[in-house]
Structure formats: structure tokens, C-alpha cells
PDB file of C-alpha atoms in Angstrom:
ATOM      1  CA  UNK S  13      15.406  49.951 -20.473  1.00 72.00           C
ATOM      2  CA  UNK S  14      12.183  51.447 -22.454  1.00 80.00           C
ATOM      3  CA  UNK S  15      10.777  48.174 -22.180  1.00 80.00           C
ATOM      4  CA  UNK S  16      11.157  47.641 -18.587  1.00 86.00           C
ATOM      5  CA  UNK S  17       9.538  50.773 -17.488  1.00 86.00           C
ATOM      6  CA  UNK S  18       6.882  50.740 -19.652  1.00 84.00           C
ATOM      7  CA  UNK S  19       6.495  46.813 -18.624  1.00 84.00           C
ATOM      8  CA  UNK S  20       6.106  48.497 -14.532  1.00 86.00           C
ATOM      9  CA  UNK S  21       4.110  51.395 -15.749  1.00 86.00           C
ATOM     10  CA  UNK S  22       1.546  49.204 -17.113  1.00 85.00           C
ATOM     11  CA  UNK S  23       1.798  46.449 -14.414  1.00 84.00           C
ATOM     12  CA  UNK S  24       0.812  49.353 -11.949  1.00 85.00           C
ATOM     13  CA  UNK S  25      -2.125  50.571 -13.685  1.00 84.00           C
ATOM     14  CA  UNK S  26      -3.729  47.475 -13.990  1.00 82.00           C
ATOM     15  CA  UNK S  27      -3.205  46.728 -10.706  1.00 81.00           C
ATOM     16  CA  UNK S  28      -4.594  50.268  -9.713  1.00 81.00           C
ATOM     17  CA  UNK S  29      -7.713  49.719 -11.858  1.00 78.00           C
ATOM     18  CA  UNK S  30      -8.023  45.907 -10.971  1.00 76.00           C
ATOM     19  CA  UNK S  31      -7.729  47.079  -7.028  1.00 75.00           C
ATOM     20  CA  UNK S  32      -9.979  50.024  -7.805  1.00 74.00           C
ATOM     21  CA  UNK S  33     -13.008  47.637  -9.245  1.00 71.00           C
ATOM     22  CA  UNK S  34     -13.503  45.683  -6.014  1.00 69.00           C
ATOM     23  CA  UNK S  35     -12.644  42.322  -4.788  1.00 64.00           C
ATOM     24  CA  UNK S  36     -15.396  40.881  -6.505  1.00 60.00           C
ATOM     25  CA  UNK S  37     -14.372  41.849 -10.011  1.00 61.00           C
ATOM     26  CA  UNK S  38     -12.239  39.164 -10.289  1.00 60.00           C
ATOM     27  CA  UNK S  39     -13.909  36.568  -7.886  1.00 63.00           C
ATOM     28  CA  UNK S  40     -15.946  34.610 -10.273  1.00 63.00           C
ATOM     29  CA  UNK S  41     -16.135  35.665 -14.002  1.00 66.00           C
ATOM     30  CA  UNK S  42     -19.035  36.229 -15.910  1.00 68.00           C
ATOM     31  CA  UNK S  43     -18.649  35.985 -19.888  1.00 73.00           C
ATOM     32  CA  UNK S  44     -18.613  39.856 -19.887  1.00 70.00           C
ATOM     33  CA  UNK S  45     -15.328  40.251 -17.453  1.00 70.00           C
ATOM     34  CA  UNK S  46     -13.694  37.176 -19.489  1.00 74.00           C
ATOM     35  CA  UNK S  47     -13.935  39.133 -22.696  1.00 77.00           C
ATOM     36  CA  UNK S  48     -13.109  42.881 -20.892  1.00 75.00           C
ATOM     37  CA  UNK S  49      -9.744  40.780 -19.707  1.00 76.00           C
ATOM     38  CA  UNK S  50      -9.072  39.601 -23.583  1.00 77.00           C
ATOM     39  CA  UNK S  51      -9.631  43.355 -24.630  1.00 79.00           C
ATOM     40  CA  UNK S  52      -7.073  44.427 -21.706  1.00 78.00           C
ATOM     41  CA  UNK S  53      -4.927  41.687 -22.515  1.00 80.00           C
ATOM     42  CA  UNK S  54      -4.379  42.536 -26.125  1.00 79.00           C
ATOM     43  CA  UNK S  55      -4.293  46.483 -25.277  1.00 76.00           C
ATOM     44  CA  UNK S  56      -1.765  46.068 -22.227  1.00 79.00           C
ATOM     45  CA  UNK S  57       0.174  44.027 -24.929  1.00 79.00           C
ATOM     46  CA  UNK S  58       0.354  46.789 -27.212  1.00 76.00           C
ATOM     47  CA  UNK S  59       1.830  49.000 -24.819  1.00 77.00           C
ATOM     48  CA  UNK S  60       3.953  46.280 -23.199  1.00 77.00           C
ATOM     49  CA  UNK S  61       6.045  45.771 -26.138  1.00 74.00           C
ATOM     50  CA  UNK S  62       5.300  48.458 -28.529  1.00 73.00           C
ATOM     51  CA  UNK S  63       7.560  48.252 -31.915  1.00 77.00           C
ATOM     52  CA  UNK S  64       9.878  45.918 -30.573  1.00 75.00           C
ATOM     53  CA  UNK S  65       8.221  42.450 -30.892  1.00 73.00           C
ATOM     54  CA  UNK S  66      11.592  40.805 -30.958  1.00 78.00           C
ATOM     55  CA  UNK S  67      11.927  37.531 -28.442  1.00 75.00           C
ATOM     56  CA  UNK S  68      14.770  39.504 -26.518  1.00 80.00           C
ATOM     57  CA  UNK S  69      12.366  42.530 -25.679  1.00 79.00           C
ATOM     58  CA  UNK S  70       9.497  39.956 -24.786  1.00 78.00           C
ATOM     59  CA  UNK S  71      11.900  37.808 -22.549  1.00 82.00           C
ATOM     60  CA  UNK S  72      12.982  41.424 -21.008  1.00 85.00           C
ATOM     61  CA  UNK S  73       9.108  42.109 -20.306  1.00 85.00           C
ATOM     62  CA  UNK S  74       8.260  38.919 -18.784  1.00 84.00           C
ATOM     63  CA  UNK S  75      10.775  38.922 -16.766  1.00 86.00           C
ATOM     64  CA  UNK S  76       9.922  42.876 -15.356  1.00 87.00           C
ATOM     65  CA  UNK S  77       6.809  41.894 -14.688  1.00 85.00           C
ATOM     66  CA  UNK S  78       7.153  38.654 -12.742  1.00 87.00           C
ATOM     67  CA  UNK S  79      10.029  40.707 -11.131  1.00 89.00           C
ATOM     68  CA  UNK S  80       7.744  43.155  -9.955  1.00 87.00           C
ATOM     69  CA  UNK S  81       5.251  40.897  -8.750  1.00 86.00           C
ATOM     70  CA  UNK S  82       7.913  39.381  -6.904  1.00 89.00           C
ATOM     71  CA  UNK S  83       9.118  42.409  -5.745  1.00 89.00           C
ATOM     72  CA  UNK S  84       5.141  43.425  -4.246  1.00 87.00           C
ATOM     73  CA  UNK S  85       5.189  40.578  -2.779  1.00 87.00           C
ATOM     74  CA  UNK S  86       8.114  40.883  -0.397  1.00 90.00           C
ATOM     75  CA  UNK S  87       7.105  44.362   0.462  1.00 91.00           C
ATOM     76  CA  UNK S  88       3.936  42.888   1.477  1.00 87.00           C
ATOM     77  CA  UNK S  89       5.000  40.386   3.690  1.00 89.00           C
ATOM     78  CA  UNK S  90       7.880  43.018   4.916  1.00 92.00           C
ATOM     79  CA  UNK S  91       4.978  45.854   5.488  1.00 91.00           C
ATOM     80  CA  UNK S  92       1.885  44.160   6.186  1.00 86.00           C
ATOM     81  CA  UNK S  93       0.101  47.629   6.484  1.00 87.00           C
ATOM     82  CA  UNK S  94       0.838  47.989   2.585  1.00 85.00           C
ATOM     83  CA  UNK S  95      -0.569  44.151   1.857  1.00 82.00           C
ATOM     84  CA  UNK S  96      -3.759  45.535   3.500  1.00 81.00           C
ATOM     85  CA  UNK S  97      -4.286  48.254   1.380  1.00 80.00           C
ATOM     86  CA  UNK S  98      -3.104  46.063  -1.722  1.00 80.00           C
ATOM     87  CA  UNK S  99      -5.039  43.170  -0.928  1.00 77.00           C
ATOM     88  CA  UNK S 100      -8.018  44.675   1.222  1.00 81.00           C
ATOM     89  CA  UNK S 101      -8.953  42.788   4.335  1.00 87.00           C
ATOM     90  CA  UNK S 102     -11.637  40.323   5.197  1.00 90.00           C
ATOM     91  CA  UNK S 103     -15.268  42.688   5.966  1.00 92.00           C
ATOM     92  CA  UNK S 104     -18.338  41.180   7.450  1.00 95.00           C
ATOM     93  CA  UNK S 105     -21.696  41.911   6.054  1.00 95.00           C
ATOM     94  CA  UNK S 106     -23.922  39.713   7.520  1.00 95.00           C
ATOM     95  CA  UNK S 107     -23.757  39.585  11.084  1.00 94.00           C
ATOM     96  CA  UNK S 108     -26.412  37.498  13.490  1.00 94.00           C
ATOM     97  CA  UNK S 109     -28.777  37.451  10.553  1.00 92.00           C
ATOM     98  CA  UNK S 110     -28.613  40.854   9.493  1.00 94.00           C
ATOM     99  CA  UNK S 111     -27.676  42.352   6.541  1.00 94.00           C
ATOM    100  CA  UNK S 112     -24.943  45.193   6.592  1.00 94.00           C
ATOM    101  CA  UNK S 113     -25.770  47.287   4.240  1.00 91.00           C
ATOM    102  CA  UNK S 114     -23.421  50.031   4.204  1.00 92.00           C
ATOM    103  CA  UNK S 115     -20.589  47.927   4.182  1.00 89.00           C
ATOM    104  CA  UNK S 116     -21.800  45.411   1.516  1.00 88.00           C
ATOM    105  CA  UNK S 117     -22.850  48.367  -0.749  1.00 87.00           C
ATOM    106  CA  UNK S 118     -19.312  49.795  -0.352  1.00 85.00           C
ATOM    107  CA  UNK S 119     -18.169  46.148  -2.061  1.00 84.00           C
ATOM    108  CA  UNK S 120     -21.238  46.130  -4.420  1.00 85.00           C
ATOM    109  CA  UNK S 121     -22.397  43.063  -2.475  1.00 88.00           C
ATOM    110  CA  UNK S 122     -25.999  42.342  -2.400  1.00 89.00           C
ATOM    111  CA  UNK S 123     -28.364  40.038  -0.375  1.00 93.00           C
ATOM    112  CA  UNK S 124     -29.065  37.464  -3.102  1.00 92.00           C
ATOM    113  CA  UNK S 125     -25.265  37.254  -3.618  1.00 89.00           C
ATOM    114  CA  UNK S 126     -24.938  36.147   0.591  1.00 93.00           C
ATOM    115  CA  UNK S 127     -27.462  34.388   0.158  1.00 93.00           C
ATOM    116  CA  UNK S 128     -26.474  32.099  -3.369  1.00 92.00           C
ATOM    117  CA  UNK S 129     -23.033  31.609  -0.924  1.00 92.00           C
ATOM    118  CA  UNK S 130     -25.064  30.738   1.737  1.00 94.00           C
ATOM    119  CA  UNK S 131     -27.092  28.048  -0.254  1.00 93.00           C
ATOM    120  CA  UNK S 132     -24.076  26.519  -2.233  1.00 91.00           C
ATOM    121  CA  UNK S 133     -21.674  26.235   1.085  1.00 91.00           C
ATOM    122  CA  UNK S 134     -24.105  25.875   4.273  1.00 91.00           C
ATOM    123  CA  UNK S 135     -26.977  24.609   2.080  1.00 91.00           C
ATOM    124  CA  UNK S 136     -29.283  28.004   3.917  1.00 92.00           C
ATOM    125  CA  UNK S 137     -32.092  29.710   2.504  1.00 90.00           C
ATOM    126  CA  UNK S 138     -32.561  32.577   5.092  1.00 91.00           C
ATOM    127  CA  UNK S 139     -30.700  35.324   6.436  1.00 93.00           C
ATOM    128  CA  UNK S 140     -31.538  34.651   9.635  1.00 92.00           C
ATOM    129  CA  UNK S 141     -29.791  31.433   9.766  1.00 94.00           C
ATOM    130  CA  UNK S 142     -26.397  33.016   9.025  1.00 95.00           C
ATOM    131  CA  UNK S 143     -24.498  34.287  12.003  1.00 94.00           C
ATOM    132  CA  UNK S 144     -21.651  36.086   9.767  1.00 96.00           C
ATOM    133  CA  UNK S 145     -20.748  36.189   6.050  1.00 95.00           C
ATOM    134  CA  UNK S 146     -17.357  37.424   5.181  1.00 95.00           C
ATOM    135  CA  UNK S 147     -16.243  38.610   1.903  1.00 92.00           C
ATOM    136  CA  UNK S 148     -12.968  37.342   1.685  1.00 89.00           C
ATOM    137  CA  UNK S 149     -10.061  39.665   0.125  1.00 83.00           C
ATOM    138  CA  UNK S 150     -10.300  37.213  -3.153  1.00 80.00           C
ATOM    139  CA  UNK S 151     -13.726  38.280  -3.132  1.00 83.00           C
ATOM    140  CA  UNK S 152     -15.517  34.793  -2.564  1.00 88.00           C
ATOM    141  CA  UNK S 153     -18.314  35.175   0.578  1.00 92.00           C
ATOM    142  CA  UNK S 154     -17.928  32.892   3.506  1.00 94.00           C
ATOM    143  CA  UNK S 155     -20.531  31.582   5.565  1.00 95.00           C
ATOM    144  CA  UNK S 156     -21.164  30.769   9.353  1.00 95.00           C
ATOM    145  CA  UNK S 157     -23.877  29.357  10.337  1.00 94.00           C
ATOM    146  CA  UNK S 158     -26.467  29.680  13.678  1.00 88.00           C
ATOM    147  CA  UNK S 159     -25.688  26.661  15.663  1.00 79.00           C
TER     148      UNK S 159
END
């Protein structure tokens, strides 16, 4: 039973921390995150399975955790109020060509981040030739063009 709360307690932090960083923490991974996610990895596994690295108590962790995730999901779709806050929603910061800036501060967007979306989907070098740019809750940025 240790291991299956500790296995939650830990599941819940990270995905406190991971939902406190922002949608684009995890959007597209520089070298930096990929190594700060080896370093959690290896620390969350400490605490995960603490003395006992027997296969039972690692089968017994696994299986909490994709239990749990499981289990978030269903309460999710059951309470979509509670996906939003897990998930976020969709928030525009561009809109007719101009920049938001409160709200794409808030999600430690900036303009040359629109605007690298903006070039690699719609293939547009200007602000003004976006009508909206959504960051998505998986933190990618889309892009709609002025017709």
C-alpha cells in the first residue's frame, strides 16, 4: 500500500509542477527541458519505489500510476470544468494583426515565437497578416490567416 500512495503522491506533484510551468514547457523541447525531464525522471524514481526495487513493487507502481491517469481522465470527461483547469483552454494572442500582450505574457509567449508559427504553418512574415494565433492547450501556436 506504501507504494501506491507514494506512486499518487508523486504522480500529483509532477502534474502540479508540470501544469504550473505553462503549456509551453512541454510543447517542443529544447536540450535543456530533455535533460531537466532525465533529472526528474531518475529523482521521481527514487521516490517511486524507494527500498523496494523488487519486480512486484514496480508492477504495483506502474500500474497506480497508469490507474490514476486513467482515473483523471474519466473525471475529465465526467467534469469538463475540472479538464479545463487541468488541461487549460485554447487563448488567443494575436488577434486582427495585433499582438496581445497581456495574455501572451501570462503564457510566456512572445512575438518572434507567433511569428516562427506563423512562418513554418502559413508561410507569413508579418503580424499584420495574421488574423488570430491560438496557443493551443498542448502549447503549439495556431495560425489564421487575413484572407
Amino acid at each position: 500500500m506504501d507504494a501506491v500512495l507514494r506512486a499518487a503522491a508523486i504522480y500529483f506533484a509532477v502534474l502540479v509542477l508540470f501544469r504550473l510551468a505553462g503549456r509551453r514547457t512541454l510543447s517542443e523541447l529544447t536540450t535543456f527541458d530533455f535533460v531537466l525531464l532525465l533529472i526528474i525522471g531518475e529523482a521521481t524514481q527514487q521516490a517511486l519505489l524507494g527500498d523496494d526495487f523488487s519486480l512486484t513493487n514496480s508492477v504495483l507502481v506502474i500500474v497506480s500510476l497508469i490507474s490514476l491517469n486513467i482515473g483523471l481522465s474519466l473525471i475529465k470527461r465526467q467534469f469538463p470544468g475540472f479538464g479545463k483547469y487541468m488541461d487549460g483552454e485554447p487563448m488567443l494572442i494575436v488577434e486582427y494583426g495585433k499582438f496581445l500582450e497581456q495574455r501572451a505574457s501570462k503564457s510566456r509567449v512572445d512575438v518572434n515565437d507567433i511569428l516562427e508559427a506563423a512562418r513554418y504553418t502559413q508561410g507569413l512574415e508579418r503580424l499584420d497578416q495574421i488574423k488570430f494565433a491560438i496557443l493551443e492547450k498542448d502549447g503549439k501556436i495556431s495560425i489564421i490567416p487575413n484572407q
